[in-house]
Amino acid sequence: MKNSVRIISIVIAAALIILSLVSCSDAKVTPPDIPPVTTTEKVPVLPCKVSFANADNAPMTVYSGDFIAAPASPTLEERIFAGWYLDSDFLSKAAFPLEINTDTTLYARFYTYDEAFSAARENTIGESVPGYEYTYTTDLTVSYTLLSLSGKTEGKAIYSTIGDVSFYDEHKNSGALFADGTKYQIRRGITLQKVSENKNGKVTSNETEEVDASYKFDSSSFAKALFAYSDEKLLSVTPTDAPNEYKLKTSFNASSAISILGNNINNPLIEAAIAKLPETAVDTGMYVTFDNGEISSYRYEMKINSAGIELSLIYSLKFDNVGTAQSIIPKTFE
């Protein structure tokens, strides 16, 4: 009996072992999650040739991904260098530092003096410029018979495309040749307000008139070559011996200058004497300085030495800010 029980136990144990082995062999084993192996393909660093067209600059070799600074500005006789471009049609201007990733050609652009002045003027006071600010002076001295008189104007003007006031001009006159006092111009929309004060600060006149959008500069006629004249009225632009300075020749003649000067002089004797002078007695000159594509300054000169009259007038203007719009706060008047 004992032997029978032992045999039955051995058979059952063997059966369990066999079942266990079969179950293990049929089971599917799921391996643990293993992140995929990623490989970053390195971009090869290759040599790149940078060439220069319309210029004598020697070609250079850099490596892809390198940045280059602006190359040395080339020169060309009777031309002004106007910058580097990425295409031969000068549509895409290069911005430095410039990243180089392939062989690249940079094209040098040059302007004639007339083209350079027109471009600089457009960059300084053109339609796309949101604002600018400048100061100006007029110095006038006259000697006639026993008289020796002088006059001076000091002014400041601001133009802006933001705010209620788009243009504001304030200039002060002093000396025997100009009526002492301060004059103001304030443009709101199409309305231009003109206010005059005497030397004691008392308002002597207050007038308004309608103006168009082009009214945004000094009212002095001596500055019209800079602000108002079209390219057709600019007959020539030639360099002087001074750095970045050019002489303008326009259709503005000497007789017009005499007439304007006479209207501004506050002395009947001097005004009458100047009005009698022939145009050949007047020597005038207009000069402008510009660099990096913007106007820096402008100057108008007039000299007379004839019929006992010695006259010297210098009108000068200097830009203090170009391209920045600001809210203009004009003086208020009672």
Coordinates of C-alpha atoms in Angstrom, one line a residue, residues 4-274:
S4 CA 1.4 2.4 -4.3
V5 CA 1.1 5.9 -2.7
R6 CA 4.7 6.6 -3.3
I7 CA 4.4 5.7 -7.0
I8 CA 1.3 7.8 -7.5
S9 CA 3.1 10.9 -5.9
I10 CA 6.1 10.5 -8.2
V11 CA 3.8 10.3 -11.2
I12 CA 1.9 13.5 -10.2
A13 CA 5.1 15.4 -9.6
A14 CA 6.5 14.4 -12.9
A15 CA 3.3 15.5 -14.6
L16 CA 3.4 18.9 -13.0
I17 CA 7.0 19.4 -14.1
I18 CA 6.1 18.5 -17.7
L19 CA 3.2 20.9 -17.7
S20 CA 5.3 23.7 -16.3
L21 CA 8.0 23.2 -19.0
V22 CA 5.3 23.3 -21.8
S23 CA 3.7 26.5 -20.3
C24 CA 7.1 28.3 -20.2
S25 CA 8.0 27.3 -23.8
D26 CA 4.7 28.7 -25.1
A27 CA 4.7 32.0 -23.2
K28 CA 5.7 35.1 -25.1
V29 CA 8.4 37.2 -23.5
T30 CA 8.0 41.0 -24.0
P31 CA 11.4 42.7 -23.8
P32 CA 11.7 46.0 -21.8
D33 CA 11.2 49.3 -23.7
I34 CA 14.5 50.4 -25.0
P35 CA 14.7 54.0 -26.5
P36 CA 15.7 53.9 -30.2
V37 CA 19.2 54.8 -31.0
T38 CA 19.4 58.2 -32.8
T39 CA 22.3 59.4 -34.7
T40 CA 22.9 63.1 -35.5
E41 CA 24.4 63.5 -39.0
K42 CA 27.0 66.2 -38.8
V43 CA 26.9 68.9 -41.5
P44 CA 30.4 68.9 -43.1
V45 CA 32.4 72.1 -42.6
L46 CA 33.4 73.0 -46.1
P47 CA 35.6 75.8 -47.5
C48 CA 33.6 78.6 -49.2
K49 CA 35.0 81.2 -51.6
V50 CA 33.8 84.8 -51.2
S51 CA 34.3 86.9 -54.4
F52 CA 33.8 90.6 -55.1
A53 CA 32.3 92.0 -58.2
N54 CA 32.8 95.6 -59.4
A55 CA 35.7 96.0 -57.0
D56 CA 39.4 95.3 -56.6
N57 CA 39.0 93.4 -53.3
A58 CA 40.9 90.1 -53.3
P59 CA 38.7 87.0 -52.9
M60 CA 38.8 85.2 -49.6
T61 CA 38.2 81.7 -48.3
V62 CA 36.1 81.0 -45.2
Y63 CA 34.3 77.9 -43.9
S64 CA 30.6 77.2 -44.0
G65 CA 28.9 78.7 -41.0
D66 CA 31.4 81.4 -40.6
F67 CA 30.4 85.1 -40.4
I68 CA 32.3 87.8 -42.2
A69 CA 32.5 91.5 -41.4
A70 CA 31.9 94.2 -44.0
P71 CA 34.8 94.2 -46.5
A72 CA 36.8 97.3 -47.1
S73 CA 34.9 99.9 -49.2
P74 CA 36.2 100.0 -52.7
T75 CA 36.8 103.2 -54.7
L76 CA 36.0 104.3 -58.2
E77 CA 36.8 107.6 -59.8
E78 CA 34.0 110.2 -59.7
R79 CA 31.7 107.7 -58.0
I80 CA 30.6 107.1 -54.4
F81 CA 30.5 103.6 -52.9
A82 CA 26.9 102.8 -52.0
G83 CA 27.3 99.4 -50.3
W84 CA 27.6 95.6 -50.9
Y85 CA 24.7 93.7 -52.5
L86 CA 24.0 90.0 -52.9
D87 CA 22.8 90.3 -56.5
S88 CA 23.9 92.1 -59.6
D89 CA 20.6 94.0 -59.9
F90 CA 21.3 95.6 -56.4
L91 CA 17.9 94.4 -55.0
S92 CA 19.2 92.7 -51.9
K93 CA 21.6 94.6 -49.7
A94 CA 24.1 92.5 -47.7
A95 CA 23.7 92.8 -43.9
F96 CA 26.9 92.3 -41.9
P97 CA 28.1 90.3 -40.2
L98 CA 27.1 88.0 -43.0
E99 CA 26.9 84.2 -42.6
I100 CA 28.5 82.2 -45.4
N101 CA 27.4 78.7 -46.2
T102 CA 28.3 78.4 -49.9
D103 CA 30.4 80.1 -52.5
T104 CA 29.2 83.7 -52.5
T105 CA 29.7 86.8 -54.7
L106 CA 29.3 90.3 -53.2
Y107 CA 28.5 93.1 -55.7
A108 CA 29.8 96.6 -55.0
R109 CA 27.4 99.4 -55.9
F110 CA 28.5 102.9 -56.9
Y111 CA 26.5 106.2 -57.3
T112 CA 27.3 109.3 -59.3
Y113 CA 27.5 112.4 -57.1
D114 CA 24.0 113.4 -58.2
E115 CA 22.6 109.9 -57.4
A116 CA 24.4 109.8 -54.0
F117 CA 22.9 113.2 -53.0
S118 CA 19.4 112.3 -54.1
A119 CA 19.6 109.0 -52.2
A120 CA 21.0 110.7 -49.1
R121 CA 18.3 113.3 -49.2
E122 CA 15.6 110.6 -49.5
N123 CA 17.1 108.7 -46.5
T124 CA 17.1 111.9 -44.4
I125 CA 13.9 113.8 -45.2
G126 CA 12.0 111.4 -47.6
E127 CA 8.5 110.2 -47.4
S128 CA 9.4 107.0 -45.6
V129 CA 11.4 108.9 -42.8
P130 CA 9.3 109.0 -39.6
G131 CA 11.0 112.0 -38.1
Y132 CA 14.0 114.3 -38.0
E133 CA 15.4 117.3 -36.1
Y134 CA 17.8 120.0 -37.0
T135 CA 19.2 123.3 -35.9
Y136 CA 20.0 126.3 -38.2
T137 CA 21.6 129.7 -38.0
T138 CA 21.8 132.8 -40.3
D139 CA 24.7 135.2 -39.9
L140 CA 24.5 138.5 -41.9
T141 CA 27.0 141.4 -41.9
V142 CA 26.7 144.5 -44.1
S143 CA 29.0 147.5 -44.5
Y144 CA 27.6 150.5 -46.5
T145 CA 28.9 154.1 -46.5
L146 CA 29.3 154.8 -42.8
L147 CA 27.1 151.9 -41.6
S148 CA 28.3 148.6 -40.4
L149 CA 25.4 146.4 -39.3
S150 CA 24.8 142.7 -38.5
G151 CA 21.9 140.3 -37.8
K152 CA 21.6 136.7 -36.6
T153 CA 19.0 134.0 -36.6
E154 CA 19.1 130.9 -34.4
G155 CA 16.5 128.2 -34.9
K156 CA 15.4 124.7 -34.3
A157 CA 12.9 122.5 -36.2
I158 CA 11.3 119.1 -35.6
Y159 CA 9.3 116.9 -37.9
S160 CA 7.4 113.8 -36.7
T161 CA 4.8 111.4 -38.0
I162 CA 3.3 110.8 -34.5
G163 CA 1.3 113.1 -32.3
D164 CA -1.0 116.0 -32.9
V165 CA 1.7 118.4 -34.0
S166 CA 3.7 117.2 -37.1
F167 CA 6.0 120.1 -37.5
Y168 CA 7.4 122.8 -35.1
D169 CA 9.8 125.5 -35.9
E170 CA 11.1 128.1 -33.5
H171 CA 13.8 130.7 -34.4
K172 CA 15.0 133.9 -32.7
N173 CA 16.2 137.0 -34.6
S174 CA 18.6 139.5 -33.1
G175 CA 20.8 142.4 -34.4
A176 CA 20.2 145.6 -36.3
L177 CA 19.5 144.0 -39.6
F178 CA 16.7 141.7 -38.4
A179 CA 13.6 142.6 -36.4
D180 CA 14.3 141.4 -32.9
G181 CA 12.0 138.7 -31.6
T182 CA 11.0 135.1 -32.0
K183 CA 8.9 133.4 -34.6
Y184 CA 7.1 130.1 -34.3
Q185 CA 5.5 127.7 -36.8
I186 CA 3.2 124.9 -35.6
R187 CA 1.5 122.5 -38.0
R188 CA -1.5 120.5 -37.0
G189 CA -3.0 118.5 -39.8
I190 CA -3.3 120.9 -42.8
T191 CA -3.3 124.0 -40.6
L192 CA -0.1 125.9 -40.0
Q193 CA -0.1 128.5 -37.2
K194 CA 2.4 131.3 -37.4
V195 CA 3.1 133.3 -34.2
S196 CA 5.5 136.2 -33.7
E197 CA 6.8 137.6 -30.4
N198 CA 8.8 140.8 -29.9
K199 CA 12.0 140.8 -27.9
N200 CA 9.9 141.3 -24.7
G201 CA 8.0 138.1 -25.3
K202 CA 4.7 139.8 -26.3
V203 CA 2.7 138.2 -29.1
T204 CA 2.6 140.7 -32.0
S205 CA 0.9 138.5 -34.6
N206 CA -1.0 135.2 -34.8
E207 CA -2.0 133.8 -38.2
T208 CA -3.1 130.5 -39.7
E209 CA -3.0 129.0 -43.3
E210 CA -3.6 125.7 -45.0
V211 CA -0.6 123.7 -46.1
D212 CA -0.1 120.3 -47.7
A213 CA 1.9 117.3 -46.5
S214 CA 5.1 118.5 -48.0
Y215 CA 5.4 121.3 -45.4
K216 CA 7.8 119.9 -42.9
F217 CA 11.0 122.0 -43.1
D218 CA 12.5 125.4 -42.4
S219 CA 10.6 128.1 -44.2
S220 CA 13.9 129.9 -45.1
S221 CA 14.2 130.1 -48.9
F222 CA 18.0 129.6 -48.5
A223 CA 17.3 125.9 -47.6
K224 CA 15.0 125.1 -50.5
A225 CA 17.8 123.5 -52.5
L226 CA 17.9 120.9 -49.7
F227 CA 14.2 120.5 -48.8
A228 CA 12.1 121.5 -51.8
Y229 CA 14.0 121.3 -55.1
S230 CA 13.4 118.4 -57.3
D231 CA 16.2 116.5 -59.0
E232 CA 15.5 118.4 -62.2
K233 CA 16.4 121.7 -60.4
L234 CA 19.7 120.2 -59.2
L235 CA 22.0 121.0 -62.1
S236 CA 25.1 119.4 -60.7
V237 CA 26.7 118.0 -57.5
T238 CA 30.5 118.2 -57.3
P239 CA 32.9 117.4 -54.5
T240 CA 35.0 120.0 -52.7
D241 CA 38.3 119.7 -50.9
A242 CA 36.5 119.2 -47.6
P243 CA 35.7 115.6 -46.5
N244 CA 32.3 114.4 -47.6
E245 CA 31.3 117.9 -48.8
Y246 CA 29.7 118.7 -52.2
K247 CA 28.8 121.9 -53.9
L248 CA 25.3 122.1 -55.4
K249 CA 24.5 124.0 -58.5
T250 CA 20.8 124.7 -58.9
S251 CA 18.4 126.9 -60.9
F252 CA 18.2 129.3 -57.9
N253 CA 19.8 132.4 -59.4
A254 CA 21.4 135.5 -57.8
S255 CA 18.6 137.9 -58.5
S256 CA 16.2 135.6 -56.5
A257 CA 18.7 135.6 -53.7
I258 CA 18.8 139.4 -53.7
S259 CA 15.0 139.6 -53.6
I260 CA 14.8 137.2 -50.7
L261 CA 17.5 139.0 -48.8
G262 CA 15.9 142.4 -49.3
N263 CA 12.6 141.1 -47.9
N264 CA 14.2 139.9 -44.7
I265 CA 16.4 142.9 -43.9
N266 CA 15.0 145.3 -41.4
N267 CA 16.8 148.4 -42.8
P268 CA 15.2 150.4 -45.7
L269 CA 18.6 152.0 -46.7
I270 CA 20.4 148.6 -47.0
E271 CA 17.4 147.0 -48.6
A272 CA 17.2 149.7 -51.3
A273 CA 21.0 149.6 -52.0
I274 CA 21.0 145.8 -52.4

